[in-house]
PDB file of C-alpha atoms in Angstrom:
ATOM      1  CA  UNK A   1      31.158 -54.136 -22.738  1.00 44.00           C
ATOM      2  CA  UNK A   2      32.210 -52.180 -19.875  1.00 39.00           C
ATOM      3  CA  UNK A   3      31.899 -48.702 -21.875  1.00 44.00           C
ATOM      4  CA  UNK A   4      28.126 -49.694 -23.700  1.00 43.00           C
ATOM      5  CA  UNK A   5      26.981 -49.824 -20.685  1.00 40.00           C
ATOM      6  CA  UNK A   6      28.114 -46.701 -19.368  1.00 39.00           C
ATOM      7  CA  UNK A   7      27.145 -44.973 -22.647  1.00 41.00           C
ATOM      8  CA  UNK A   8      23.255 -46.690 -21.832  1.00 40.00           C
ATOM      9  CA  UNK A   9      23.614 -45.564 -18.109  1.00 44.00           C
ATOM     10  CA  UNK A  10      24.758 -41.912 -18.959  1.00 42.00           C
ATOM     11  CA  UNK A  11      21.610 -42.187 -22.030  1.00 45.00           C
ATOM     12  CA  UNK A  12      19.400 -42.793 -19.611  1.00 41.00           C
ATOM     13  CA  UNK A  13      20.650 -40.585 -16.798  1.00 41.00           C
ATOM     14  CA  UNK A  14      20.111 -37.470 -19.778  1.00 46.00           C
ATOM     15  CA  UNK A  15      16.766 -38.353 -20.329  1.00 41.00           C
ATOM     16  CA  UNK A  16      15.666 -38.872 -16.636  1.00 43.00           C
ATOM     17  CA  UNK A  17      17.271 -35.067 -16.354  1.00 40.00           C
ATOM     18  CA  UNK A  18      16.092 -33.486 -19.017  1.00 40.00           C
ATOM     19  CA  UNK A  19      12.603 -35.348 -18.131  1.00 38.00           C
ATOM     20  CA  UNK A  20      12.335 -33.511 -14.564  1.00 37.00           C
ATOM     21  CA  UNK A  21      13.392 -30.506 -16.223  1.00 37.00           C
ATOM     22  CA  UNK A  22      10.765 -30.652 -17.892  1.00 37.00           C
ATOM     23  CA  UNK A  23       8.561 -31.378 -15.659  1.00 34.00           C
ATOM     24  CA  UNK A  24       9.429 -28.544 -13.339  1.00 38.00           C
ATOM     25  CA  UNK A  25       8.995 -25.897 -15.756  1.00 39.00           C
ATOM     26  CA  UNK A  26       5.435 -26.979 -16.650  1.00 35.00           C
ATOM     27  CA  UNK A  27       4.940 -27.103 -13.562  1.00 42.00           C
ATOM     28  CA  UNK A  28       6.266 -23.219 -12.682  1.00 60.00           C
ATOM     29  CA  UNK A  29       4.310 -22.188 -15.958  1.00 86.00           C
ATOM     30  CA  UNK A  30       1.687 -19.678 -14.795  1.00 90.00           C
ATOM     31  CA  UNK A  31      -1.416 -19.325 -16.796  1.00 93.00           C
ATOM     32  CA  UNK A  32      -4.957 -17.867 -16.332  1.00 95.00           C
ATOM     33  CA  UNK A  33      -5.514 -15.110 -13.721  1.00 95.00           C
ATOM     34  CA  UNK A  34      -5.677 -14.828 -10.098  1.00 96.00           C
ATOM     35  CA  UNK A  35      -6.386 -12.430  -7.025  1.00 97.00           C
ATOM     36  CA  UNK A  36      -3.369 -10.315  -5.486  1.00 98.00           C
ATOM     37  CA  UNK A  37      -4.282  -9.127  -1.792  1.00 97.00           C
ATOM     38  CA  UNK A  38      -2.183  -6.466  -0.431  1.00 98.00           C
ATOM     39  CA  UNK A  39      -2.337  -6.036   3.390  1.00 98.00           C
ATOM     40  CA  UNK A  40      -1.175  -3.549   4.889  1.00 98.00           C
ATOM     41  CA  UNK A  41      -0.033  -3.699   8.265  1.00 97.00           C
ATOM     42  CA  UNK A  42       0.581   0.070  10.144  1.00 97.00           C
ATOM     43  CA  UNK A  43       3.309   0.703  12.721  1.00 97.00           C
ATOM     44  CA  UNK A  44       4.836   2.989  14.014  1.00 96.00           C
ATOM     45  CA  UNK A  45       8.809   3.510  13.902  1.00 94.00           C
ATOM     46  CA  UNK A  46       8.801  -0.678  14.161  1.00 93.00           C
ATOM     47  CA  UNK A  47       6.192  -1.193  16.420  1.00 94.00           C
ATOM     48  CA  UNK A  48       2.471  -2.719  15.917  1.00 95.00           C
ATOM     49  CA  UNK A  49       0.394   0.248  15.717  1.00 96.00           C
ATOM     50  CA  UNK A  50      -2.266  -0.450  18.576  1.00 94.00           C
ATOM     51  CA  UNK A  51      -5.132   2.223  18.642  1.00 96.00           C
ATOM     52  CA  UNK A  52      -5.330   4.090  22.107  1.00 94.00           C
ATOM     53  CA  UNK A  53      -2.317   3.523  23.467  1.00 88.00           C
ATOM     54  CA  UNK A  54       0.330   5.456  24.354  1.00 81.00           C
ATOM     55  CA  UNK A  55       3.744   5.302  24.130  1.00 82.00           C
ATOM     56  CA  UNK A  56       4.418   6.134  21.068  1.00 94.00           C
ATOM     57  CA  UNK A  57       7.491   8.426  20.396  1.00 95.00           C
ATOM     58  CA  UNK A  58       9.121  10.640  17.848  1.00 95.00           C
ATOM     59  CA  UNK A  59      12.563  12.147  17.453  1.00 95.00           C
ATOM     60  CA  UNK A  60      11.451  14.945  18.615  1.00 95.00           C
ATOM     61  CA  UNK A  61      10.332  14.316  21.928  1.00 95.00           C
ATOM     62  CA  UNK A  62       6.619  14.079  21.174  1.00 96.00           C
ATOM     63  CA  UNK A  63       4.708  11.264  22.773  1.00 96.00           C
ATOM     64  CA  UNK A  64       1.812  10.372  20.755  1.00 97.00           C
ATOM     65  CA  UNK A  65      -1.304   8.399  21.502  1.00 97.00           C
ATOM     66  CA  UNK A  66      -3.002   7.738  17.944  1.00 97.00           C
ATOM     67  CA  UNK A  67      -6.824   7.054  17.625  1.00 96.00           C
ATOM     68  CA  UNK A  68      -7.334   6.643  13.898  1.00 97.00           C
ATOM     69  CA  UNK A  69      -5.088   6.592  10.716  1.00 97.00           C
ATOM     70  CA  UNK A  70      -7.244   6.037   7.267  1.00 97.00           C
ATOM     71  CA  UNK A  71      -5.441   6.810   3.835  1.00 97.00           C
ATOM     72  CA  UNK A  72      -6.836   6.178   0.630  1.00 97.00           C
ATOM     73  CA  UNK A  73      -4.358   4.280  -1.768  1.00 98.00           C
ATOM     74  CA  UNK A  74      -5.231   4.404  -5.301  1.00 98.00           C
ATOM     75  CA  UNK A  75      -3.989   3.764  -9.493  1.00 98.00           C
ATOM     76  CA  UNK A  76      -2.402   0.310  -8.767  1.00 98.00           C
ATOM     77  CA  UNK A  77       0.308  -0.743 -10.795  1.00 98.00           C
ATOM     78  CA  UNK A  78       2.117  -4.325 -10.965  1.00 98.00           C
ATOM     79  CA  UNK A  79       5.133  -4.954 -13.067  1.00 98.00           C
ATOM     80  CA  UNK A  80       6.536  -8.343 -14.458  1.00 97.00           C
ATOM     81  CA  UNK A  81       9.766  -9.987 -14.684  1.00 96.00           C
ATOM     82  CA  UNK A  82      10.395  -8.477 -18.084  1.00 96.00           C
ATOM     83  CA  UNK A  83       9.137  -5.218 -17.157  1.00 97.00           C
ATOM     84  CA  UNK A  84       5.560  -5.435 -18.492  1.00 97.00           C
ATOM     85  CA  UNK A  85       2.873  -3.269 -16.605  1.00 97.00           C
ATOM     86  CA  UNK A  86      -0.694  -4.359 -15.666  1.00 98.00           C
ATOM     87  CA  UNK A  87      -2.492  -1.023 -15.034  1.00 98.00           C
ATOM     88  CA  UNK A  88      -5.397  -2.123 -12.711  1.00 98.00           C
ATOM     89  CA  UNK A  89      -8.959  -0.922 -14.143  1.00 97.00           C
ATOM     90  CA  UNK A  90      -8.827   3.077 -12.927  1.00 95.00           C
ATOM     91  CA  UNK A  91     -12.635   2.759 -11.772  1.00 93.00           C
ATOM     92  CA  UNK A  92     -12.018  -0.008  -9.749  1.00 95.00           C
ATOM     93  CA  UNK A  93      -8.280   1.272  -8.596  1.00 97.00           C
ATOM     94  CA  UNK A  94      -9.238   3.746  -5.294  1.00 97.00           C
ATOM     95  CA  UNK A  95      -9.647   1.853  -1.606  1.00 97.00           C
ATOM     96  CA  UNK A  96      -9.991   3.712   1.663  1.00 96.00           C
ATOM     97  CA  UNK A  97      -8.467   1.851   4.106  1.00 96.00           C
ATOM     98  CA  UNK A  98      -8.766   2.209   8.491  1.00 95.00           C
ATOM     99  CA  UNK A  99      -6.631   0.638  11.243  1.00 95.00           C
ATOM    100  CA  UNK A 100     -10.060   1.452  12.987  1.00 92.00           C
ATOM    101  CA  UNK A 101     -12.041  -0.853  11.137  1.00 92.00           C
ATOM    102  CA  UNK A 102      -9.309  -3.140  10.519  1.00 93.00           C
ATOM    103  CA  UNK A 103     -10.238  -2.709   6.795  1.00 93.00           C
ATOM    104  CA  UNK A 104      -6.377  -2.832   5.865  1.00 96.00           C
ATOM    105  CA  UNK A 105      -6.697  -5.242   3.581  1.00 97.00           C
ATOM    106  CA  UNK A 106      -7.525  -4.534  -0.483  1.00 97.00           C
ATOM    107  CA  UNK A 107      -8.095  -7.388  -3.539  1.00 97.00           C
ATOM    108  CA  UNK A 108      -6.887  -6.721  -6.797  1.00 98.00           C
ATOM    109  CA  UNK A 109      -8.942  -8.776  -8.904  1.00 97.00           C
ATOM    110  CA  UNK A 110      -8.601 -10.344 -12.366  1.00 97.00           C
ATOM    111  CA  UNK A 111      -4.768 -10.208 -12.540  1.00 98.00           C
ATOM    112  CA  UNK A 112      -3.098 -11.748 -15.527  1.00 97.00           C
ATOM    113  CA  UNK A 113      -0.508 -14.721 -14.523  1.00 97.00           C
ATOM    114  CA  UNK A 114       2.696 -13.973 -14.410  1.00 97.00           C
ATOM    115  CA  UNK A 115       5.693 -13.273 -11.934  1.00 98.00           C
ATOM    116  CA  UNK A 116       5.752  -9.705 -10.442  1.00 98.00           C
ATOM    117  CA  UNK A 117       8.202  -7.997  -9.205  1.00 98.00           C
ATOM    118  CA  UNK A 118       6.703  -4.521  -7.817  1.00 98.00           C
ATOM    119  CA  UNK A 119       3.973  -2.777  -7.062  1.00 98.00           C
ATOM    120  CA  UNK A 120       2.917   0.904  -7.697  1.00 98.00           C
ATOM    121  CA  UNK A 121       0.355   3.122  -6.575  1.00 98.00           C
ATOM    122  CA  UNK A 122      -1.154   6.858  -5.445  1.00 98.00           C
ATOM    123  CA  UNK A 123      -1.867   8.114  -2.169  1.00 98.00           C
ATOM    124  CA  UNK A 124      -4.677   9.752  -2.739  1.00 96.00           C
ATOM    125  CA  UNK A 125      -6.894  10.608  -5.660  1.00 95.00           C
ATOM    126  CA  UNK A 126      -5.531  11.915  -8.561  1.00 95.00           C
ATOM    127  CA  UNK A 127      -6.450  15.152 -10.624  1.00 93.00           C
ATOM    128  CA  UNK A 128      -8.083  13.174 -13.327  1.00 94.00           C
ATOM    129  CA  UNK A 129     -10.431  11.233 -11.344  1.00 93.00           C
ATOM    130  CA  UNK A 130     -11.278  14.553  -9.545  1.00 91.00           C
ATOM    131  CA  UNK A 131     -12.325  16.019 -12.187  1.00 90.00           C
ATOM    132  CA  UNK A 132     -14.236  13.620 -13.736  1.00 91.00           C
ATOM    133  CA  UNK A 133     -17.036  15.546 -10.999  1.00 89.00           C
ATOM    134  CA  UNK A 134     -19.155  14.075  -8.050  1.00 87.00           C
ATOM    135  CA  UNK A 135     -20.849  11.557 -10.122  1.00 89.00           C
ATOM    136  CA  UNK A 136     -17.858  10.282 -11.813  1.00 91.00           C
ATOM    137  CA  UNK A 137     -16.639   8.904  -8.266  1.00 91.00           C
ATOM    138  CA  UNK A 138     -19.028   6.109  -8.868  1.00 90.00           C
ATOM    139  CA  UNK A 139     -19.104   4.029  -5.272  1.00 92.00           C
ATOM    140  CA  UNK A 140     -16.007   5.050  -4.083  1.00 94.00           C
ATOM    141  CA  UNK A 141     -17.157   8.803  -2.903  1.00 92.00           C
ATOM    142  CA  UNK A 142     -19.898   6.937  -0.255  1.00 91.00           C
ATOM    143  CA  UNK A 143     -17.099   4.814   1.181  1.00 91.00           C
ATOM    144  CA  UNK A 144     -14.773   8.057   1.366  1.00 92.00           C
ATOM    145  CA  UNK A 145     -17.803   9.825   3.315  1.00 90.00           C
ATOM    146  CA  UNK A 146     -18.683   6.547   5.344  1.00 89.00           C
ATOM    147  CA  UNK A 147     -14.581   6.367   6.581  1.00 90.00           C
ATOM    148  CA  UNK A 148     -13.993  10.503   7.248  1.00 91.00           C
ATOM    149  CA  UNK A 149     -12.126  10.893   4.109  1.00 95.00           C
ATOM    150  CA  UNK A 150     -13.584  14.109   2.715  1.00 91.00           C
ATOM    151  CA  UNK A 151     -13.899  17.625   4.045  1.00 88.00           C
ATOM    152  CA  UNK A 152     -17.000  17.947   1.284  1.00 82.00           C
ATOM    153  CA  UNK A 153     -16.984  17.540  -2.641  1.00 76.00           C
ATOM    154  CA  UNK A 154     -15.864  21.118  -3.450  1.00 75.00           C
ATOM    155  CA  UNK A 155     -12.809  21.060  -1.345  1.00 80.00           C
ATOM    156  CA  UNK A 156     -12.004  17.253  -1.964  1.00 87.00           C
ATOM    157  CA  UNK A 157     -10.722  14.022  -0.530  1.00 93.00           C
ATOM    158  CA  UNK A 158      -8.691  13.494   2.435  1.00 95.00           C
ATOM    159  CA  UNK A 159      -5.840  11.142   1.536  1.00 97.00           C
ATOM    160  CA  UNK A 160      -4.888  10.886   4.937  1.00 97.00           C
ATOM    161  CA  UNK A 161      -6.714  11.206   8.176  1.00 97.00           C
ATOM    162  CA  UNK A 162      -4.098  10.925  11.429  1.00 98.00           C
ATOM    163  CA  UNK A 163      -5.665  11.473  14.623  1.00 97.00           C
ATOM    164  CA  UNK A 164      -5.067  11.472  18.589  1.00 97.00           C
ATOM    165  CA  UNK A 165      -3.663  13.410  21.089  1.00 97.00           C
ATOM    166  CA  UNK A 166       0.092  14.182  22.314  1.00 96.00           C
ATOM    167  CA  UNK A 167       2.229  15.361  24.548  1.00 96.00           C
ATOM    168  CA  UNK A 168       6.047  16.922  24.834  1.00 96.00           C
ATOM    169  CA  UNK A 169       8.040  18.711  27.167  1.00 95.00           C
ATOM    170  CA  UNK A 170       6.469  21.917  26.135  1.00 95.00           C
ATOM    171  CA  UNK A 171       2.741  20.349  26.195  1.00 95.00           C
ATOM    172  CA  UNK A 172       1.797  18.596  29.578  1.00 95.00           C
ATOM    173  CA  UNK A 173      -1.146  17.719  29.225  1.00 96.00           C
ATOM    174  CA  UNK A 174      -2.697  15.356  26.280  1.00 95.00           C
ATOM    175  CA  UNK A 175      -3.735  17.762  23.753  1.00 97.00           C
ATOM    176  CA  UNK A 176      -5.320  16.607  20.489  1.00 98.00           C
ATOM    177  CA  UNK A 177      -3.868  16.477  17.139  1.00 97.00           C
ATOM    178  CA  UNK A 178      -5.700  16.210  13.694  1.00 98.00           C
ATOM    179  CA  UNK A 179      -3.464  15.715  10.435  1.00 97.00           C
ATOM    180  CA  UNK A 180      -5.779  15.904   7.176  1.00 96.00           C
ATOM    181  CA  UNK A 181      -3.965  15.737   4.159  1.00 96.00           C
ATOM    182  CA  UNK A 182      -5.385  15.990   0.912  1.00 93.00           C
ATOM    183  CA  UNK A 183      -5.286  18.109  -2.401  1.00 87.00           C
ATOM    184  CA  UNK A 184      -8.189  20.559  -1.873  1.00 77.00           C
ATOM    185  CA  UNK A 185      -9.757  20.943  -5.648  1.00 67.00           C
ATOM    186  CA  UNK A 186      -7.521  21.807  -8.050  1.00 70.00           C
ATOM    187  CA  UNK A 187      -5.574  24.695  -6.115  1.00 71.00           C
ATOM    188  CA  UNK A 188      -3.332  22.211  -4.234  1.00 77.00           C
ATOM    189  CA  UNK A 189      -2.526  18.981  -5.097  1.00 89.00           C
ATOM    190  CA  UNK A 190      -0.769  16.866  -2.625  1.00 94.00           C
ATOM    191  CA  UNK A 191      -1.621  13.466  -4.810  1.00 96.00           C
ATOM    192  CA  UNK A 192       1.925  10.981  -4.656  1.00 97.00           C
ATOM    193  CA  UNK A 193       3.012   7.802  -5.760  1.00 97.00           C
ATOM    194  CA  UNK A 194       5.306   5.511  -4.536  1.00 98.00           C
ATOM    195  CA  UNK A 195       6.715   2.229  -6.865  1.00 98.00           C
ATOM    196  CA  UNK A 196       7.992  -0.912  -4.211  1.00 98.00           C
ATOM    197  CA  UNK A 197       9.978  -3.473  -5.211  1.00 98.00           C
ATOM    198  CA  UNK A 198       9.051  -7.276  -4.078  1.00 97.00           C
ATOM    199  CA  UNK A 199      11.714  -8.443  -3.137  1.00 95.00           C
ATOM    200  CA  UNK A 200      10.099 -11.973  -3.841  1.00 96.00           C
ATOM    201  CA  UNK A 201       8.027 -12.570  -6.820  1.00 97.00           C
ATOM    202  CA  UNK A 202       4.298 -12.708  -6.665  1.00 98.00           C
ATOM    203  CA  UNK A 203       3.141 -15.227  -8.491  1.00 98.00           C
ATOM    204  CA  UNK A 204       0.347 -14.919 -10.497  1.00 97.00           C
ATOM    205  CA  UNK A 205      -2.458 -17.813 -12.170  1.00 96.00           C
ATOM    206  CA  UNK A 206      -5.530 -19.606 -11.599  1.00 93.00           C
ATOM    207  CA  UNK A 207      -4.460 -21.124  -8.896  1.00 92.00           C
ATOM    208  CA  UNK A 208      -1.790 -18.794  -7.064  1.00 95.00           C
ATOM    209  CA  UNK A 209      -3.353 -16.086  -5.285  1.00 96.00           C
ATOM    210  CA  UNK A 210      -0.438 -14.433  -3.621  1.00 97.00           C
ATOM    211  CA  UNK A 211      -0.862 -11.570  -0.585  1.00 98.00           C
ATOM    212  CA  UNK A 212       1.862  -8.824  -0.315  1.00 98.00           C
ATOM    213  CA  UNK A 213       2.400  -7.865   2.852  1.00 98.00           C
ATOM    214  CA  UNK A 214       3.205  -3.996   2.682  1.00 98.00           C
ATOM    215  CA  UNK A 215       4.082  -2.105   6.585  1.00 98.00           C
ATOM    216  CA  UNK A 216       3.029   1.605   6.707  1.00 98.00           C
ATOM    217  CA  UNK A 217       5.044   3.362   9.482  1.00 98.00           C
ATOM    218  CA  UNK A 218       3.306   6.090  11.351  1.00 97.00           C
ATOM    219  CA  UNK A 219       6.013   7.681  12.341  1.00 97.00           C
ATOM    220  CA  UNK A 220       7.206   8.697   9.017  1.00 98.00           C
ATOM    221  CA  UNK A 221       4.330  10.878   8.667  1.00 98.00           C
ATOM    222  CA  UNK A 222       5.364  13.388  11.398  1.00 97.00           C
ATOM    223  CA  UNK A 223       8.866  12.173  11.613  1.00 97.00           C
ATOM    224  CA  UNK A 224      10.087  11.335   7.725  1.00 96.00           C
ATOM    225  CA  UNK A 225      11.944  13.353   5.384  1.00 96.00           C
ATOM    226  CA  UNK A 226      10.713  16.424   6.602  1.00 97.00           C
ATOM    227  CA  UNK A 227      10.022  17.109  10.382  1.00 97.00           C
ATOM    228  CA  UNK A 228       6.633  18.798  12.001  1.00 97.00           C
ATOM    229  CA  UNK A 229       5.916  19.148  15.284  1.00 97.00           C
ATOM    230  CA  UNK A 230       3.011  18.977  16.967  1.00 97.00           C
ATOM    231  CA  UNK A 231       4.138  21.429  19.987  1.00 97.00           C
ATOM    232  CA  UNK A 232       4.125  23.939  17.063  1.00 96.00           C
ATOM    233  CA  UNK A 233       1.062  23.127  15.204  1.00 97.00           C
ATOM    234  CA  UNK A 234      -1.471  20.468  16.553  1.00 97.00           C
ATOM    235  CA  UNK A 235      -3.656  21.138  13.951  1.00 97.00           C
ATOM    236  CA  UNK A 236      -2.885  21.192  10.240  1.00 96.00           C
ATOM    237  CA  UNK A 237      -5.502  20.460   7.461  1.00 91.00           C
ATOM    238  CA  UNK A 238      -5.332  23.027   4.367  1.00 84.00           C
ATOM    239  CA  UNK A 239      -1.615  24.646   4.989  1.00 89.00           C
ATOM    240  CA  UNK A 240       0.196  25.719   1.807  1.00 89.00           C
ATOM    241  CA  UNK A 241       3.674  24.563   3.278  1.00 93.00           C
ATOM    242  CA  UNK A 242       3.110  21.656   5.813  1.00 95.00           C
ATOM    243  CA  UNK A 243       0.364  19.863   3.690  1.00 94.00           C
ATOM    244  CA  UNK A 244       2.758  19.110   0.575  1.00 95.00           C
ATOM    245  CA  UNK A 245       5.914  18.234   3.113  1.00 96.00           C
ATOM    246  CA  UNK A 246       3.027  16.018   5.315  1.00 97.00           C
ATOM    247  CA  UNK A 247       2.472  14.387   1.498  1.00 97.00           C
ATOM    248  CA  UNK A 248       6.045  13.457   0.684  1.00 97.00           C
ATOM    249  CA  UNK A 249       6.109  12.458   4.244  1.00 98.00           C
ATOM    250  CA  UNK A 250       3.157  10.181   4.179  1.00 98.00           C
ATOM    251  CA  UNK A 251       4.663   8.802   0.315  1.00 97.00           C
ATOM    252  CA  UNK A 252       7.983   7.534   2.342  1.00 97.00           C
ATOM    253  CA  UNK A 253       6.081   5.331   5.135  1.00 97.00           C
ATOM    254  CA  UNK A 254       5.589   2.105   2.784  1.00 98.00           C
ATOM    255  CA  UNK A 255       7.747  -0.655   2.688  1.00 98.00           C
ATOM    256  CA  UNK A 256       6.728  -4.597   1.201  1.00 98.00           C
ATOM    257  CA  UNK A 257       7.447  -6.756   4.288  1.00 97.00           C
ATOM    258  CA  UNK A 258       7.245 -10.067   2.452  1.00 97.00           C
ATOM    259  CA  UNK A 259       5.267 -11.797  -0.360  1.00 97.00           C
ATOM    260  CA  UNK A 260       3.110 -15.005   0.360  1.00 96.00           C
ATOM    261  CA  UNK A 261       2.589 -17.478  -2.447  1.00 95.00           C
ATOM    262  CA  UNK A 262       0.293 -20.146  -2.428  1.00 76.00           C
ATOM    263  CA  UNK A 263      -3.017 -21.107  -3.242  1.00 66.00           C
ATOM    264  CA  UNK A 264      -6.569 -19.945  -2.593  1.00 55.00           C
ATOM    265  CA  UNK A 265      -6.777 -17.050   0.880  1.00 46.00           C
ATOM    266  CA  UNK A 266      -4.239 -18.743   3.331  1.00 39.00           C
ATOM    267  CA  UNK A 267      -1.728 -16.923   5.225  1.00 38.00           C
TER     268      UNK A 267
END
């Protein structure tokens, strides 16, 4: 008697199992679409990046007060759990973005459901979209103008915009810096991309809008892979050897922080 009713009890403790299990994969299942934000949050070398104040200092002695820093990120790209891409609409895929402002923050719209695992995207505009002439630019050229990201339509976007003044032991007294990067036409191009991975899945649906939280460090503009100095060169906009090191520079300074998942805008 003893064993029927631990044959039942065992039954019944399968089905109660299997029955959650169940359960919590219908409820995991991700269907629809959804909105993924991506902040980004700029720094500097771990530090909040706060506008107009100094302190700020680089390896190589240069003490930097920064007054704006706008980039243009562009050509988003998320990948899936099984390695399928979602290539964001191109004409809706370029966002200038300004610490000044405190527009940091884009929406991706209309994403499919699923579970991501990176991100990818430009810094910058690329060649094709370029080239597709001033008209082709759609709304996106009046919000480059409106946030100082373009020297004029013949020599192109900025993709960076890095401004304040400095000083070092060889400069005393606060001088100004300007750093415009940017391809300029066709002659130069200085367009990158970067791919991040997660870390955490974003997940995806009609009801999961996640935000990733991606930190851009200053520094690494100045002070990344390769290293310019401002004591040399203050001011560097169309320069056939700084400008391209500036871009791989400026492609190194993104990192994804953490991934928030949960329903509707919270935080």
């Amino acid at each position: 008697m003893k064993s029927t009713y631990l044959i039942i009890s065992l039954m019944i403790l399968s089905i109660t199992i299997f029955s959650c299990s169940n359960n919590d994969d219908a409820d995991m299942s991700l269907t629809g679409t959804g909105d993924v934000k991506i902040d980004f949050d700029n720094s500097f070398n771990g530090n909040d990046l706060l506008l107009e104040t100094s302190g700020f200092t680089n390896s190589m002695g240069e003490n930097l007060t920064i007054n704006r820093l706008n980039y243009i990120v562009s050509n988003f790209v998320l990948t899936d759990e099984n390695g399928n891409k979602f290539i964001y609409p191109k004409d809706q895929s370029y966002f200038s973005t300004s610490e000044e402002s405190g527009n940091t923050e884009i929406t991706l719209s209309e994403i499919p459901a699923g579970r991501y695992v990176s991100v990818s995207f430009g810094i910058g505009v690329d060649q094709e979209k370029y080239k597709q002439g001033a008209e082709g630019q759609g709304t996106f050229l009046t919000e480059a103008e409106e946030t100082q990201m373009m020297w004029s339509w013949q020599a192109g976007y900025k993709f960076l915009n890095f401004e304040g003044t400095f000083t070092s032991a060889t400069v005393t007294d606060a001088t100004n810096f300007k750093i415009h990067m940017g391809s300029h036409g066709t002659a130069l191009d200085n367009y990158k991309e970067v791919t991040l991975p997660l870390g955490t899945e974003a997940l995806v649906s009609n009801s999961m809008n996640p935000i990733i939280h991606i930190v851009a460090d200053a520094n690494a503009i100045l002070d990344g892979q390769n290293k310019i100095s401002l004591s040399e060169q203050p001011v560097i906009m169309v320069d056939e050897v700084k400008s391209p090191q500036i871009a791989v520079n400026t492609s190194g300074m993104f990192t994804v922080h953490h991934v928030h998942n949960g329903e509707g805008d919270s935080h």
